[in-house]
C-alpha cells in the first residue's frame, strides 16, 4: 500500500509528462510519507495529534470513541475525504473500519451543515497503480491496475488512461474500462488532429498509487493533485478527488446559492429535478463544470463530461471530490489564464451559443391564469395604451384543451389566432408553452400525438417494452424519447399542424427534466440496480425516480439512468430543428432543463421562483452562473412567479430584470396581476422608464450576443472577469456588468433609498447624469483595488455606470425592437483618463439564419483618440447602408472644443459643463469620422 502525498516533480515516484519526449518509467516505488506531513515532523505530528485527541476526549465526555490509529490522527480535519458518504446511515466505527477506513467522531455540525466526515480514507488506502504508459500522436495512453478490490460491487480491475494535449491551454484526460465499452455522453466535441506545441501547463503522474499532478508552468501553481485520496472506479460508483489551489470556486450548477461556492463541507448534487429553486437542492439542470480563481489572479476551469447522477463535494482543505454513478471519467481542463478565456475555451468544447433573434432581447410578458385569449389580449392592449415596451406575449398551459400538447381550448382561447395576427401587425411576437408529457388517456383515434407516437414506438418504455406511463398536467402521460431521431420527425409534424392554426414565433419548453407527479411510473419502478443503485447521490427525495421517470426506462440510445440529465437538451435540439424548418428563421426557445451545449439551441429561465426579496437577489448568482455555462440568454421571472408581489418589490425587480439578458415578467394563477399596467402611475412610470432604457441599449446588447456567438464572450458578466487582479471583486454577486462597459447596481432590499456598490478602479460615468465617480482604492499595497460607494437610489432610479474608455451604440427607444431599430444610432463615448475609447456594433436584419456566416451583416468598430474619433467597419451585404448615426455624445471632455468637423465639414454641437466631467453632443446623420 502506498501513501497519498503532495507530489513534487523531483520525487522518485513522480514522472514528468509534458509536450515532448518519451514517457519516463518510474525510478522508485518506495513507501511515501503522507503529503500533509513535512519531512522530519512525523513523530511530532503524531504526538501533537494524540494529545489533541486526548484533550478533546476529556472535554467532550468521550464522544470521540476509542483512540484512532496514529496514521488516522495525522490527517487534519479539513483534509479528511469521506469514505462513507451514504446518507440515511448512522456511520459506526464497525461500518467504517469494514471498509478499511479511519473513524474519528467530530463535534456535531451546526444545523444545516454537513460537518467533518467521521469515516475517512487513511494515507495508505489501496488504489490503482499506473503499470504502463506509452506515447501517442496526441499525448499518451496508460493502463491502471487495482490489486485489491474496492468496497463497491463490480469494481473494475484494469482501467485505460488517455491523455491528449489538445491545445496550449486545453488538456483532455479520460479514464475508462480497459476491457469493456461503457456509456459515454453523445455530445459533439472537437476532434484534435495535432498535439499542442507549447502548452502552458505541465503534467506529472504518481505511479503507485496512481495520481495526477497538473501545474501552471508560469507560476508553478498546482491546479490538480489527485493523490490526496484514492481513485475508485466501480460499475456504478466512480470517485476521484483533488486538492484545489484556492477557495474561489464557481459553477457546478444548477443550484440556488451564492455565486462563490462555500467550501465548508458543501455537497452539490447534479440530477435534473422539478422543484422550485431552493438552497441545497438539485434543481432543473446539470452542469459539471467549475471555474476557479487562483490566488495570483489567474483562472482555470474543469469540465467532467458525464451525464449520470453526480455529486461534487467541496471541503476546506481546499479540496473537491467528483462522485458519479455511471459512465466514465472524461475531464477537460482549461488553463485560461484569464477567466474570460477559460469560458471561451470551455465553449470551444461544448459549442458557442446561438445568435438569438433581436426580438428575443425585448421585454416579454406572461402569466399562468390569463383565463382566456381575450384577457391576454387586454393585457397587450393595456401595455400599448401606456406605451410600455413589449416584444412578446406568452401563454402558459391554460391555452390548451385539457392541458394536452398541440391542442387549443376552443371556448376560452378561440380568438388566439386573431391575437397572434394582431401581435404580428404591431411588430410583436407570440410564444407558447409545451410540456414533453403526452396525454395517454384520450379515446383511440381522438388524439393524434399519442396515437401516432405509440404506433411509431417513440415513447420511453418500461423494462417490459411497454410505454412508461407517468402523470403530469393532463393526467396520465407518456414521455417522448428524444434520443430517437424518429421522434424529432414526429415532434416536427405535431408543431407544423399546430402552427397552421396558431403561427407562433417561439416555444417555451417546460417540465423537461422530465417532471412527473409520480415517482417513477403508475406502477412504480422494477427492482434492480438501475432504480436502486448501490450508491445514490444526495438527490432530493433520496431516489433517482423521485418526481421523474424510472431510471430503468428504456430509450433508443441507452437507459434513462444514463440519459436523464440530457432529456431537456435532447428535446431542445428537436424543437430548434423543427422551428428552423417551420419558420425559416432563427429559433427562439427557452428551456427549463439544461445540460452543457444547451446554449447552442436555447436560452433558460431560472424556474418557479417566489415573489420575495431574497429570490430577487439569488437571480443574480443564477444569471452569472449560466453565463459560465455558455447559456447567455438567461433570466429569472421578474417580480417572482409564485406568491403575491408588492409594488416596491416589483418596481425594484423590474429595474433589475430590465438588465437580465432575457427579460420576462411571469407569475402564477390565482395571484393578482403583476404586469407594469397593474400598478400605480408612479410605479408604472418607473417600470416603463427602465424598460425604455433597456430598449435604448439594444444595439449594445445585441452586439454582446454576437460576441458570445462568435467567440464565447459572456453577456452578463461578474466584475472579476474584468478586474481579476482586484480580489475584492471575487465575492461580489449583488452587481454585474453588461460586457466590459456597463455596471448595474440594483437595490435588493426593501424600504431604502440608497444602495452601496463596489466601484472598480478607474473612472465611471453615471448613465443618466454623466456625472463621474472614481473607483480609486485607498490601499497603496493593492494598486488594483476600487472602493465601496453609497449611491442614491430612490424608487424610480436604477444605478447604471459606464466604464471609462467605452463607446456604447444606443438608439432612441421605441415600444418594440422593430420600432427601435428604425431609429438612428446614438453613440455614447466615455473617455478614459488619456482621452481614448473604443466600442463596436454588429448589425444585421435581426432574424435571418447564419447572417454572420453568410456575410449578411455590418460590423463597425468605433474608436477615439486624443486627436479625434472615427470608425471602421466591414460588411458582407446590404446592412451597411442601414447603419446611420444621429447623435454623438462624448463624456469627459474637460474644455469646450473650438469646432467639430465631420468629413472635413464643420458641424454644430452643444457643450454641457456639469462641474465634474463635462461632455458635448454632436447631432448629425449619416456616417463619417468626426474630429
CSV table of N, CA, C and O in Angstrom, one decimal, residues 807 827 829 831 835-838 861-872 885 888-890 893 900-903 920 922 924 927-931:
chain,number,residue,atom,x,y,z
A,807,UNK,N,-17.3,52.9,-25.7
A,807,UNK,CA,-18.2,53.5,-26.6
A,807,UNK,C,-19.4,52.6,-26.7
A,807,UNK,O,-19.3,51.4,-27.1
A,827,UNK,N,-24.4,57.4,-30.3
A,827,UNK,CA,-23.1,56.8,-29.8
A,827,UNK,C,-22.8,57.6,-28.5
A,827,UNK,O,-22.8,58.8,-28.4
A,829,UNK,N,-19.8,58.1,-25.9
A,829,UNK,CA,-18.4,57.9,-25.7
A,829,UNK,C,-18.0,58.3,-24.3
A,829,UNK,O,-18.2,59.4,-23.9
A,831,UNK,N,-14.9,58.8,-22.2
A,831,UNK,CA,-13.4,58.9,-22.4
A,831,UNK,C,-12.7,58.4,-21.2
A,831,UNK,O,-13.1,58.6,-20.0
A,835,UNK,N,-8.0,60.1,-22.6
A,835,UNK,CA,-8.9,60.6,-23.7
A,835,UNK,C,-9.0,59.6,-24.9
A,835,UNK,O,-9.0,60.0,-26.1
A,836,UNK,N,-9.1,58.4,-24.6
A,836,UNK,CA,-9.3,57.3,-25.6
A,836,UNK,C,-10.6,56.5,-25.2
A,836,UNK,O,-11.0,56.5,-24.1
A,837,UNK,N,-11.1,55.8,-26.2
A,837,UNK,CA,-12.3,55.0,-26.0
A,837,UNK,C,-12.5,54.1,-27.2
A,837,UNK,O,-12.0,54.4,-28.3
A,838,UNK,N,-13.1,53.0,-27.1
A,838,UNK,CA,-13.5,52.1,-28.2
A,838,UNK,C,-14.8,51.4,-27.9
A,838,UNK,O,-15.2,51.2,-26.8
A,861,UNK,N,-16.3,49.1,-35.9
A,861,UNK,CA,-15.6,49.4,-34.7
A,861,UNK,C,-15.4,50.9,-34.6
A,861,UNK,O,-15.0,51.6,-35.5
A,862,UNK,N,-15.7,51.4,-33.4
A,862,UNK,CA,-15.6,52.8,-33.1
A,862,UNK,C,-14.3,53.1,-32.2
A,862,UNK,O,-14.1,52.3,-31.3
A,863,UNK,N,-13.7,54.2,-32.4
A,863,UNK,CA,-12.5,54.5,-31.6
A,863,UNK,C,-12.3,56.0,-31.5
A,863,UNK,O,-12.7,56.7,-32.3
A,864,UNK,N,-11.8,56.4,-30.3
A,864,UNK,CA,-11.5,57.8,-30.1
A,864,UNK,C,-10.1,57.8,-29.6
A,864,UNK,O,-9.6,57.1,-28.8
A,865,UNK,N,-9.4,58.8,-30.2
A,865,UNK,CA,-8.0,59.1,-29.7
A,865,UNK,C,-8.0,60.6,-29.3
A,865,UNK,O,-9.0,61.3,-29.4
A,866,UNK,N,-6.8,61.0,-28.8
A,866,UNK,CA,-6.7,62.4,-28.4
A,866,UNK,C,-6.9,63.4,-29.5
A,866,UNK,O,-7.2,64.5,-29.3
A,867,UNK,N,-6.8,62.9,-30.8
A,867,UNK,CA,-6.9,63.8,-31.9
A,867,UNK,C,-8.2,63.7,-32.6
A,867,UNK,O,-8.4,64.5,-33.6
A,868,UNK,N,-9.1,62.8,-32.2
A,868,UNK,CA,-10.3,62.7,-32.9
A,868,UNK,C,-11.0,61.4,-32.7
A,868,UNK,O,-10.5,60.6,-31.9
A,869,UNK,N,-12.1,61.2,-33.4
A,869,UNK,CA,-12.8,59.9,-33.3
A,869,UNK,C,-13.3,59.5,-34.6
A,869,UNK,O,-13.4,60.3,-35.6
A,870,UNK,N,-13.5,58.2,-34.8
A,870,UNK,CA,-13.9,57.7,-36.1
A,870,UNK,C,-14.3,56.2,-35.9
A,870,UNK,O,-14.5,55.7,-34.8
A,871,UNK,N,-14.4,55.6,-37.0
A,871,UNK,CA,-14.8,54.2,-37.0
A,871,UNK,C,-14.4,53.5,-38.3
A,871,UNK,O,-14.2,54.2,-39.3
A,872,UNK,N,-14.3,52.2,-38.2
A,872,UNK,CA,-14.1,51.4,-39.4
A,872,UNK,C,-14.9,50.2,-39.3
A,872,UNK,O,-15.2,49.7,-38.2
A,885,UNK,N,-25.9,57.2,-37.9
A,885,UNK,CA,-25.7,57.7,-36.6
A,885,UNK,C,-26.4,59.1,-36.5
A,885,UNK,O,-26.1,60.0,-37.4
A,888,UNK,N,-23.8,62.0,-31.4
A,888,UNK,CA,-22.6,61.5,-30.8
A,888,UNK,C,-22.4,62.3,-29.5
A,888,UNK,O,-22.4,63.5,-29.5
A,889,UNK,N,-22.4,61.6,-28.4
A,889,UNK,CA,-22.2,62.3,-27.1
A,889,UNK,C,-20.9,61.8,-26.5
A,889,UNK,O,-20.6,60.6,-26.4
A,890,UNK,N,-20.0,62.7,-26.1
A,890,UNK,CA,-18.7,62.4,-25.6
A,890,UNK,C,-18.6,62.9,-24.1
A,890,UNK,O,-18.8,64.1,-23.9
A,893,UNK,N,-15.0,65.4,-21.7
A,893,UNK,CA,-14.2,66.5,-22.5
A,893,UNK,C,-14.1,67.7,-21.5
A,893,UNK,O,-15.1,68.3,-21.1
A,900,UNK,N,-16.1,71.3,-34.4
A,900,UNK,CA,-16.3,69.9,-34.6
A,900,UNK,C,-16.4,69.7,-36.1
A,900,UNK,O,-17.2,70.3,-36.8
A,901,UNK,N,-15.5,68.8,-36.7
A,901,UNK,CA,-15.6,68.6,-38.1
A,901,UNK,C,-16.0,67.1,-38.4
A,901,UNK,O,-15.6,66.2,-37.7
A,902,UNK,N,-16.9,67.0,-39.4
A,902,UNK,CA,-17.4,65.7,-39.8
A,902,UNK,C,-17.0,65.6,-41.3
A,902,UNK,O,-17.6,66.4,-42.1
A,903,UNK,N,-16.2,64.7,-41.6
A,903,UNK,CA,-15.7,64.6,-43.0
A,903,UNK,C,-15.2,65.9,-43.6
A,903,UNK,O,-15.5,66.3,-44.7
A,920,UNK,N,-19.8,66.9,-24.5
A,920,UNK,CA,-20.5,67.6,-25.6
A,920,UNK,C,-21.2,66.6,-26.5
A,920,UNK,O,-20.9,65.4,-26.5
A,922,UNK,N,-23.0,66.0,-30.4
A,922,UNK,CA,-22.9,66.4,-31.8
A,922,UNK,C,-24.1,65.7,-32.5
A,922,UNK,O,-24.2,64.5,-32.6
A,924,UNK,N,-25.9,64.6,-35.9
A,924,UNK,CA,-25.6,64.5,-37.3
A,924,UNK,C,-26.2,63.2,-37.8
A,924,UNK,O,-26.5,62.3,-37.0
A,927,UNK,N,-22.9,58.7,-41.9
A,927,UNK,CA,-21.7,58.1,-41.3
A,927,UNK,C,-20.4,58.9,-41.7
A,927,UNK,O,-20.3,59.3,-42.9
A,928,UNK,N,-19.6,59.1,-40.8
A,928,UNK,CA,-18.3,59.8,-41.1
A,928,UNK,C,-17.4,59.7,-40.0
A,928,UNK,O,-17.6,58.9,-39.0
A,929,UNK,N,-16.3,60.4,-40.0
A,929,UNK,CA,-15.3,60.4,-39.0
A,929,UNK,C,-15.1,61.8,-38.4
A,929,UNK,O,-14.4,62.7,-38.9
A,930,UNK,N,-15.8,62.1,-37.3
A,930,UNK,CA,-15.7,63.4,-36.7
A,930,UNK,C,-14.4,63.6,-36.0
A,930,UNK,O,-13.8,62.6,-35.6
A,931,UNK,N,-14.0,64.8,-35.8
A,931,UNK,CA,-12.7,65.1,-35.1
A,931,UNK,C,-12.9,66.4,-34.4
A,931,UNK,O,-13.7,67.2,-34.7
